[in-house]
PDB file of C-alpha atoms in Angstrom:
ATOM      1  CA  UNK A   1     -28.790   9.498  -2.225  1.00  0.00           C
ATOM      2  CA  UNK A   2     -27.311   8.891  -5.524  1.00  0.00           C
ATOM      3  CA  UNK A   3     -28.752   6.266  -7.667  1.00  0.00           C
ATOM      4  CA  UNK A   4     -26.297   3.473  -8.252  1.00  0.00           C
ATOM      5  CA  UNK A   5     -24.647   3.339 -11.735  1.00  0.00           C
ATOM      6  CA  UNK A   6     -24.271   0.345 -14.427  1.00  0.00           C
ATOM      7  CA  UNK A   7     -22.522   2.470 -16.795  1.00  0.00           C
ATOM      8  CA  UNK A   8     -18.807   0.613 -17.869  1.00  0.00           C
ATOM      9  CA  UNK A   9     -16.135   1.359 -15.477  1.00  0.00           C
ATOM     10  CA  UNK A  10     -12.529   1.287 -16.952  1.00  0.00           C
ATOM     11  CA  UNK A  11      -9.108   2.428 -16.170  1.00  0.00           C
ATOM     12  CA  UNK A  12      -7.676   4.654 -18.581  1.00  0.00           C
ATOM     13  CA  UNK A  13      -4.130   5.354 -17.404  1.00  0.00           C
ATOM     14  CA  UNK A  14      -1.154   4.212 -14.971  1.00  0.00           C
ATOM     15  CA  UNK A  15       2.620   5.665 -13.799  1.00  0.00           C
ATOM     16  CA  UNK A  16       4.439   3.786 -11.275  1.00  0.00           C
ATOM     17  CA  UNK A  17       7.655   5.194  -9.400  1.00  0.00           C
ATOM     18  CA  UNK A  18      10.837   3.914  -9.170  1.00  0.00           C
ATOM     19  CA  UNK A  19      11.503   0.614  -6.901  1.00  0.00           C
ATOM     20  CA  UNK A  20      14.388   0.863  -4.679  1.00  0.00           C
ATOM     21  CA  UNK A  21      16.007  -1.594  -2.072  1.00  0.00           C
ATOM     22  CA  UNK A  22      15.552  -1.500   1.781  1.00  0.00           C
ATOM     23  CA  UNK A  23      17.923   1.056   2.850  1.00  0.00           C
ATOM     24  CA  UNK A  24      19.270   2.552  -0.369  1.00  0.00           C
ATOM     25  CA  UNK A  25      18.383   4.886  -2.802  1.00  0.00           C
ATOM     26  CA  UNK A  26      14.582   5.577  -1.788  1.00  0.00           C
ATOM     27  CA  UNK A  27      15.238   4.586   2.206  1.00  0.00           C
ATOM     28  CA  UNK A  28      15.038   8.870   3.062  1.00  0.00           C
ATOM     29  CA  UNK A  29      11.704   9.693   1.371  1.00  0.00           C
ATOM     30  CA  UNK A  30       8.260   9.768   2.990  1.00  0.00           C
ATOM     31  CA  UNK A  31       5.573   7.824   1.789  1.00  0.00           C
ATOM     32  CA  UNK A  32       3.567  10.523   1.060  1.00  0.00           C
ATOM     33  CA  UNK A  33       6.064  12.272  -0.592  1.00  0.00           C
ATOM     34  CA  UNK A  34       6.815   9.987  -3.162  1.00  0.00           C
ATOM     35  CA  UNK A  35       3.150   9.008  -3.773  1.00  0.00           C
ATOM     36  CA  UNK A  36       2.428  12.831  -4.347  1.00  0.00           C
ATOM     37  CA  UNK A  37       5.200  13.337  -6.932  1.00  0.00           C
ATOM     38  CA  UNK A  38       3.584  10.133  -8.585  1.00  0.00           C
ATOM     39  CA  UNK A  39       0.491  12.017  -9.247  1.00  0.00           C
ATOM     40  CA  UNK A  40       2.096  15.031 -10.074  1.00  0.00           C
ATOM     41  CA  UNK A  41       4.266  12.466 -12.857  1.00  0.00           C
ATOM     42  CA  UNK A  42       0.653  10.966 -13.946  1.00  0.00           C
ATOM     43  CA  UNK A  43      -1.059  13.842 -14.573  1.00  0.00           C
ATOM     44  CA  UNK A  44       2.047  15.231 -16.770  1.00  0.00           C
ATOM     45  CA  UNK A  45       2.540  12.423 -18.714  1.00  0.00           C
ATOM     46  CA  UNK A  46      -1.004  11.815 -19.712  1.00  0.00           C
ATOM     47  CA  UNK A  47      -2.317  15.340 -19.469  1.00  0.00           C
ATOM     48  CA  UNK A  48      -5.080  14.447 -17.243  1.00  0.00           C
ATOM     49  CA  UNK A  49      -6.957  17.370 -16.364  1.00  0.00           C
ATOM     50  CA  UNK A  50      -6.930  17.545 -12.492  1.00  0.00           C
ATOM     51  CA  UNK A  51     -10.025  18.935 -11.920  1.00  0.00           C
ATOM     52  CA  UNK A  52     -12.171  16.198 -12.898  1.00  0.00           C
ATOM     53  CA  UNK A  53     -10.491  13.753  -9.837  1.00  0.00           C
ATOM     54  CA  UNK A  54     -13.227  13.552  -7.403  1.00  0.00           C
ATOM     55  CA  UNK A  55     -11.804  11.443  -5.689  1.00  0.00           C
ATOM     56  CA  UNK A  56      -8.796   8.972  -4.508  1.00  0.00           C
ATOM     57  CA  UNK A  57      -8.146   5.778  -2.598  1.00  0.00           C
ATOM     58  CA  UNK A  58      -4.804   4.579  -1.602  1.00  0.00           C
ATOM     59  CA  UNK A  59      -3.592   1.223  -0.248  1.00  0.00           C
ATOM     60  CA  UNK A  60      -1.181   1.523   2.120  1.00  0.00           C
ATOM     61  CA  UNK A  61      -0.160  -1.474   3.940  1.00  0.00           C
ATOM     62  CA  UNK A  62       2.873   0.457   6.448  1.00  0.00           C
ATOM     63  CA  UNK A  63       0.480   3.466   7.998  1.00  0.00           C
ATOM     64  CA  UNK A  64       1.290   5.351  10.419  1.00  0.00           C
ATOM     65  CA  UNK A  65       1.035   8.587  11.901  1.00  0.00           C
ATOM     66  CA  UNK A  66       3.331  10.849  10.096  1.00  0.00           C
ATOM     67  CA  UNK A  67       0.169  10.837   7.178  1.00  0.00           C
ATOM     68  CA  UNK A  68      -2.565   8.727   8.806  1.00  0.00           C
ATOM     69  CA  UNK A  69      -4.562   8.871   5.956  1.00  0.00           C
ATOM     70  CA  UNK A  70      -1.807   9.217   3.214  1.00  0.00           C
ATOM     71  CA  UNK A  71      -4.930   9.045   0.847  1.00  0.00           C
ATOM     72  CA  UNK A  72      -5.903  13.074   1.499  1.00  0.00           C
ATOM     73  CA  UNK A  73      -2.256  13.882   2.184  1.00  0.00           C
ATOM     74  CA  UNK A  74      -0.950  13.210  -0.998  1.00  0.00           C
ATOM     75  CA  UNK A  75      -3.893  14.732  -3.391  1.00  0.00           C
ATOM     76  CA  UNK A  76      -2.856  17.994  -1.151  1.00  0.00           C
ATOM     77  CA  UNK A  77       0.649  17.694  -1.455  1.00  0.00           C
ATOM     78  CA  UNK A  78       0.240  17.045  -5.137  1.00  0.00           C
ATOM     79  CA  UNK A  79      -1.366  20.366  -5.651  1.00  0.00           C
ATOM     80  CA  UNK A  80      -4.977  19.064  -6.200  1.00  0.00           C
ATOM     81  CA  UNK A  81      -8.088  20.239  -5.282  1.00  0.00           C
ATOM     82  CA  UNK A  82      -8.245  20.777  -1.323  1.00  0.00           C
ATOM     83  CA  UNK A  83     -11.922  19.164  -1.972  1.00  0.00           C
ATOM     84  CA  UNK A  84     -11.127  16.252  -3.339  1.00  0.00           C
ATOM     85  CA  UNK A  85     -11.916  13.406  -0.014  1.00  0.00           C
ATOM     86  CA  UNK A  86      -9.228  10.673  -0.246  1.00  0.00           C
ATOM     87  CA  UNK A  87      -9.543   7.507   2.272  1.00  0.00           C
ATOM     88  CA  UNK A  88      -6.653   4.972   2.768  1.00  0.00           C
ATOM     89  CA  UNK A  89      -7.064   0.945   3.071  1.00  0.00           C
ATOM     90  CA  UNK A  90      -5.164  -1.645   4.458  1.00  0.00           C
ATOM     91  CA  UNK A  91      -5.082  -5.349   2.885  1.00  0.00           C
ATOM     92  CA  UNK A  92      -2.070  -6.375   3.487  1.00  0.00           C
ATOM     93  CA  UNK A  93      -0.568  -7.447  -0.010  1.00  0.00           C
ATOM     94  CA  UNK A  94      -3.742  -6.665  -1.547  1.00  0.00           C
ATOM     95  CA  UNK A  95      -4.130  -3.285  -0.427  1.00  0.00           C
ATOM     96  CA  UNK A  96      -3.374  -1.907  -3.799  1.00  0.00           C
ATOM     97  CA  UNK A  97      -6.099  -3.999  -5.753  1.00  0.00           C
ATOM     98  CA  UNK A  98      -8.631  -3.173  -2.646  1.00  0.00           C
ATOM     99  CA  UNK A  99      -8.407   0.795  -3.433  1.00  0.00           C
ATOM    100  CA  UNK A 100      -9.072   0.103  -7.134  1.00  0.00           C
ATOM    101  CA  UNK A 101     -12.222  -2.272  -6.338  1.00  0.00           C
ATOM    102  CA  UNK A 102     -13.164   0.371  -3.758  1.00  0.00           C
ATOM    103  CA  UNK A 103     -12.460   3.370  -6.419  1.00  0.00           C
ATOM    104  CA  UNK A 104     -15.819   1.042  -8.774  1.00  0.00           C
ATOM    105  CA  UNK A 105     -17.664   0.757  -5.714  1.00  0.00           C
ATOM    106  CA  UNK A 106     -17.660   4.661  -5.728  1.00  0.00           C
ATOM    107  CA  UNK A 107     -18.565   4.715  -9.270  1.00  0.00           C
ATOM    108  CA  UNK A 108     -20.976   2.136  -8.993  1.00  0.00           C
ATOM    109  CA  UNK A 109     -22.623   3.617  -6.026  1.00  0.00           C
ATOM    110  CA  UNK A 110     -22.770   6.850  -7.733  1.00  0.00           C
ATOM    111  CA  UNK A 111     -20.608   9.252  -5.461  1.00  0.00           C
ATOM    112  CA  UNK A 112     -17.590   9.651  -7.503  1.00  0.00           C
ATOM    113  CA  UNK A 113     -16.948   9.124 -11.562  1.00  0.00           C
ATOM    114  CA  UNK A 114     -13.455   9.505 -11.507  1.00  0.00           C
ATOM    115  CA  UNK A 115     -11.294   8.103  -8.843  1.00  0.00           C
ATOM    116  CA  UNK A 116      -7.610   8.210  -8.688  1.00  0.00           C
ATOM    117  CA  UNK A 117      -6.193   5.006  -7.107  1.00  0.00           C
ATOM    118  CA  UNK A 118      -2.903   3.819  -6.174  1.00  0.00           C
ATOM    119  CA  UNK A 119      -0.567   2.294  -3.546  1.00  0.00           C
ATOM    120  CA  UNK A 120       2.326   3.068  -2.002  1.00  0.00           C
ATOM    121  CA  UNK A 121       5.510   1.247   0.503  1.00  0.00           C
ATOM    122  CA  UNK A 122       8.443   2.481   1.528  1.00  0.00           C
ATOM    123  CA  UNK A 123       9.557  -0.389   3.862  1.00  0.00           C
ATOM    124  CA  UNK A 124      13.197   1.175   4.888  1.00  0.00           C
ATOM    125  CA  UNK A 125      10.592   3.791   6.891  1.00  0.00           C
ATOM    126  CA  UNK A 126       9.009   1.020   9.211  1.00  0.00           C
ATOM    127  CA  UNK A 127       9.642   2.176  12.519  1.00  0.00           C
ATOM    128  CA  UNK A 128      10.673  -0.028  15.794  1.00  0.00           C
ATOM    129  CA  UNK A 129       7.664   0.345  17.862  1.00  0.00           C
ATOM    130  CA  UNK A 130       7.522  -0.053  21.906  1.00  0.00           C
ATOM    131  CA  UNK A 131       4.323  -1.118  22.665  1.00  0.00           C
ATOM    132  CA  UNK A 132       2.348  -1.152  25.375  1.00  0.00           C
ATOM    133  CA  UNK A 133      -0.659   0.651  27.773  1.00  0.00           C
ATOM    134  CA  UNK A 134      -0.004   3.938  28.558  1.00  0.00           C
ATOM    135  CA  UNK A 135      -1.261   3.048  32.281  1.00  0.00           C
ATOM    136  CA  UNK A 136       1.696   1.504  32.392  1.00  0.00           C
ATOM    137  CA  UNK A 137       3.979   3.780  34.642  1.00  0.00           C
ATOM    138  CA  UNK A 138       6.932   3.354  32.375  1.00  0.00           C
ATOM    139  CA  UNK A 139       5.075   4.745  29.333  1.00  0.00           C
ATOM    140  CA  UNK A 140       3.042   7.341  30.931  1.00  0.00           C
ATOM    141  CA  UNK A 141       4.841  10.021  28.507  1.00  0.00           C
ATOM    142  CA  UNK A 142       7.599  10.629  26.140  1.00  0.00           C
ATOM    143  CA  UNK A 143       9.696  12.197  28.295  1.00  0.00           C
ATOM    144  CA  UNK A 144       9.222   8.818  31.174  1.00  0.00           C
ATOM    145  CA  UNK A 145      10.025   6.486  27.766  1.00  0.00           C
ATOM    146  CA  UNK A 146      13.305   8.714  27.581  1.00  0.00           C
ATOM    147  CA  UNK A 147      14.188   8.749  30.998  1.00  0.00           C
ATOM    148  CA  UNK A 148      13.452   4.312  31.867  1.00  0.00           C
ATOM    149  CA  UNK A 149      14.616   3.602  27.956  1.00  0.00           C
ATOM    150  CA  UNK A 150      17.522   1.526  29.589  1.00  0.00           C
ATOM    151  CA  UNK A 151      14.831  -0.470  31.685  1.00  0.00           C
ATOM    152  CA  UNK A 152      12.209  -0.692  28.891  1.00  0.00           C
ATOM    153  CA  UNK A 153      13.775  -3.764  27.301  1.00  0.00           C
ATOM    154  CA  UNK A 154      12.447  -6.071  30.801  1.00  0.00           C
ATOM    155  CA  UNK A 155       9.786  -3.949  31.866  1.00  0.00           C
ATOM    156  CA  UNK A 156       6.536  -5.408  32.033  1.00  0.00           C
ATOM    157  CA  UNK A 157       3.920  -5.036  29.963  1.00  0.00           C
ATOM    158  CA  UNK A 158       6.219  -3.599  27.500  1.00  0.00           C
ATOM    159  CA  UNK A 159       7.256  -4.903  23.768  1.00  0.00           C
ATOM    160  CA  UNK A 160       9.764  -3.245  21.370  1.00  0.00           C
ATOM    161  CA  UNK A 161       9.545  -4.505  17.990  1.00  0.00           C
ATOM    162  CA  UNK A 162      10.519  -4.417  14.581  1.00  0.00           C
ATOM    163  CA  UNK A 163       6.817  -3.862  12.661  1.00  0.00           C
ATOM    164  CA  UNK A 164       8.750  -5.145   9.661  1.00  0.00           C
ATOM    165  CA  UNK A 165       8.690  -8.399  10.947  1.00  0.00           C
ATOM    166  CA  UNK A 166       5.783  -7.606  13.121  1.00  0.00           C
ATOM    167  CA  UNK A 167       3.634  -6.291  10.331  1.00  0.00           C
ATOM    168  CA  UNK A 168       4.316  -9.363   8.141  1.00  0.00           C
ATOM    169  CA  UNK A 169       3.354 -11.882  10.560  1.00  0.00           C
ATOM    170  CA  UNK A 170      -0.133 -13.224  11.513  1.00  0.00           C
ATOM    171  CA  UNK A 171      -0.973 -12.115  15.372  1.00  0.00           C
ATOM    172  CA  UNK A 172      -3.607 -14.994  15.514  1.00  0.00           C
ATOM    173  CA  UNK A 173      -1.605 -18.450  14.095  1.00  0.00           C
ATOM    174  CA  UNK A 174       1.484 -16.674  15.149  1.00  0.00           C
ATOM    175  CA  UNK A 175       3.184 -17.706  11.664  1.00  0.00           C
ATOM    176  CA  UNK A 176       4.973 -15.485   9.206  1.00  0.00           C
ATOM    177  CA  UNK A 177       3.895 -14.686   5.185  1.00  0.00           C
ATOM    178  CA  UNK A 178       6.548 -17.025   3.752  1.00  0.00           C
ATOM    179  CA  UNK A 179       5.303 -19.752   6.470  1.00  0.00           C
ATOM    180  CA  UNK A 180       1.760 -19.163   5.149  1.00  0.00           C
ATOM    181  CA  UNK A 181       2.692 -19.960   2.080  1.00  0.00           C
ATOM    182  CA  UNK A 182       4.307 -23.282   2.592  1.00  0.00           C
ATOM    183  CA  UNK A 183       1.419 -24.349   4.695  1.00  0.00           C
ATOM    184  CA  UNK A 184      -0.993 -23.191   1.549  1.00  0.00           C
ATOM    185  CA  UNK A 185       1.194 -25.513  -0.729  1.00  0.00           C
ATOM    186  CA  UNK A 186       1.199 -28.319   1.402  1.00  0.00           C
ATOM    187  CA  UNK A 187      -2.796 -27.697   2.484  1.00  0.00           C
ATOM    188  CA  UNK A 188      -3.594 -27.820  -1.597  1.00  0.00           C
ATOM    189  CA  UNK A 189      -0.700 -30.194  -2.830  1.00  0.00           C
ATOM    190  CA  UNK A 190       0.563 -27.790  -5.011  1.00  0.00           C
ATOM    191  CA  UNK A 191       4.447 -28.762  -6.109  1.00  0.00           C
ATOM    192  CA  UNK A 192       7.392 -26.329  -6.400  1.00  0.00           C
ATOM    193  CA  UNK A 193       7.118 -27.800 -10.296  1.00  0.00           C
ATOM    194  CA  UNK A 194       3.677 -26.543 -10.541  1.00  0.00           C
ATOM    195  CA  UNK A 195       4.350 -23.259  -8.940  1.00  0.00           C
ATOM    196  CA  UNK A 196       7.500 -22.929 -10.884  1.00  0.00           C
ATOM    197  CA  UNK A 197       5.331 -23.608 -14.328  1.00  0.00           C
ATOM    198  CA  UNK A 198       2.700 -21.667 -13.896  1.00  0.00           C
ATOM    199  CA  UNK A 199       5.551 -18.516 -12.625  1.00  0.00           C
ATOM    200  CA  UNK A 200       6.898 -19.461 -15.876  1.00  0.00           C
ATOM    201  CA  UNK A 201       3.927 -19.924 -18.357  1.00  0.00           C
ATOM    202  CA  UNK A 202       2.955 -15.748 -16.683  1.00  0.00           C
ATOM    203  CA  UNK A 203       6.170 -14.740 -17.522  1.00  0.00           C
ATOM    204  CA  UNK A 204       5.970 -15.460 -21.310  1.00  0.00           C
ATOM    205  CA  UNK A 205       1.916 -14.150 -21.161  1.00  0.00           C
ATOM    206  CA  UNK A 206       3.810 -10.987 -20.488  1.00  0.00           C
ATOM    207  CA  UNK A 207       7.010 -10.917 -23.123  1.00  0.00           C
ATOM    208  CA  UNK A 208       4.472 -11.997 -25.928  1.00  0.00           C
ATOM    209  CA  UNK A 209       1.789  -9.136 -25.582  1.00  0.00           C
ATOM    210  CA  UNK A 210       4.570  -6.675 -25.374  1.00  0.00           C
ATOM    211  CA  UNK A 211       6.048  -8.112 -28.295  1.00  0.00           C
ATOM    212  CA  UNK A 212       2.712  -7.367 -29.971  1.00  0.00           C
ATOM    213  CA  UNK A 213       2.130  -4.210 -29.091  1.00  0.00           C
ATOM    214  CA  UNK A 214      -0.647  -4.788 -26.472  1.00  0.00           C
ATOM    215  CA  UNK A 215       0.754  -2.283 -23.394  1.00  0.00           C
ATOM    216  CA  UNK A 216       1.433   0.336 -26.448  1.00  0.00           C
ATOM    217  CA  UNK A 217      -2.134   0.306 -27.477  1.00  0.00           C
ATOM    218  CA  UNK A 218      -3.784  -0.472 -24.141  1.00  0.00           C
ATOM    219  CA  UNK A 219      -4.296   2.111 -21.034  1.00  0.00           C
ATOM    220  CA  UNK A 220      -5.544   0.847 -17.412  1.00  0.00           C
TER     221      UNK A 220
END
C-alpha cells in the first residue's frame, strides 16, 4: 500500500467546451463525445504531455448506459493511454467539484499524482424512461415493450417518465431543486435582497481580478 502523501496538491490547467441550449446546437452529441474532444482541446492548448495522466475522474450527473462509466470512455476515445483507470461520480450539482476532491484524495492517498478531472451534461440527451420490474409481464423484453407500448401508459406497475424532471427532483420529500431552494431561504431567513447582493458583490469579485490580470497569470 502506498504511503499517503502531504506534498501540495494544485491544479495547473483548465478548458471548458462550448455551452449550448436544450435542443439546439449541442442537442446531437454524446456525452462522451464531447468530453473526449475536451481533453483532446486541453492537452493541445497547454501541451500537456499525455503520458503522465494516471488517472481521471468525471462527474456526471445524467449517466446512463450508452458510457456507464463515461470516466474510462472518454480517456479512450481521447486517444490516451488504454491504462489509464477512470471512475465516474454522481453529486448531483456538485458532481463536478466531487471528481476534483476525489482526484486529491488519489494524490493524497498516494495512488495517482496526476489526475485529470472534469464534468460533463448534455441535458437535450436525457431519455424518457419506462420504469418498472421486469417480472412484470408487460416488460418481460424489448420486443413485449414494443408490442403492449399502447397499453403501457395504464399498466400496472409501470411509470414512463421524463428523467429531466425526474432526475431533478428529490424521490424522498417528493419536492423539486427550485422548491428546495425556496424552502432553504425561508428555513434560514435569507431575503431575495440578500441573495440578490451577495449574486451581485460575486459578480464584481470576478470583473475586477480579470481587470487585473489574475486569470492571465493564474492556472487551476
Amino acid at each position: 500500500m502506498n504511503l499517503p502523501k502531504d506534498d501540495p496538491i494544485v491544479v495547473t490547467d483548465g478548458i471548458r467546451s462550448p455551452i449550448g441550449h436544450v435542443a439546439k446546437s449541442l442537442a446531437n452529441l454524446e456525452a462522451s463525445d464531447l468530453l473526449s474532444q475536451t481533453v483532446k482541446q486541453l492537452l493541445a492548448k497547454f501541451k500537456i504531455n499525455p503520458e503522465v495522466i494516471d488517472h481521471c475522474v468525471v462527474g456526471w450527473v445524467g449517466q446512463d448506459v450508452r458510457a456507464p462509466n463515461i470516466a474510462r470512455v472518454t480517456t479512450l476515445k481521447a486517444g490516451l493511454r488504454k491504462e489509464i483507470p477512470g471512475f465516474t461520480v454522481q453529486c448531483n450539482c456538485v458532481s463536478s467539484i466531487e471528481a476534483l476532491s476525489s482526484a486529491t484524495r488519489l494524490i493524497m492517498a498516494g495512488e495517482a499524482e496526476v489526475v485529470m478531472t472534469g464534468g460533463v451534461e448534455i441535458m437535450s440527451n436525457f431519455p424518457y424512461a419506462i420504469q418498472g420490474s421486469r417480472a412484470n409481464k408487460n416488460l418481460r423484453s424489448l420486443e413485449t415493450v414494443k408490442t403492449k407500448w399502447p397499453e403501457l401508459w395504464g399498466a400496472e406497475g409501470v411509470t414512463i417518465s421524463d428523467t429531466t424532471e425526474q432526475g431533478l427532483s428529490d424521490p424522498v420529500r417528493l419536492i423539486n431543486m427550485a422548491g428546495t431552494a425556496e424552502v432553504c431561504a425561508q428555513m434560514y431567513d435569507v431575503s431575495r435582497q440578500e441573495q440578490d447582493l451577495y449574486a451581485h458583490e460575486s459578480f464584481k469579485r470576478c470583473v475586477a481580478a480579470e481587470k487585473r490580470g489574475f486569470y492571465a497569470t493564474h492556472t487551476y
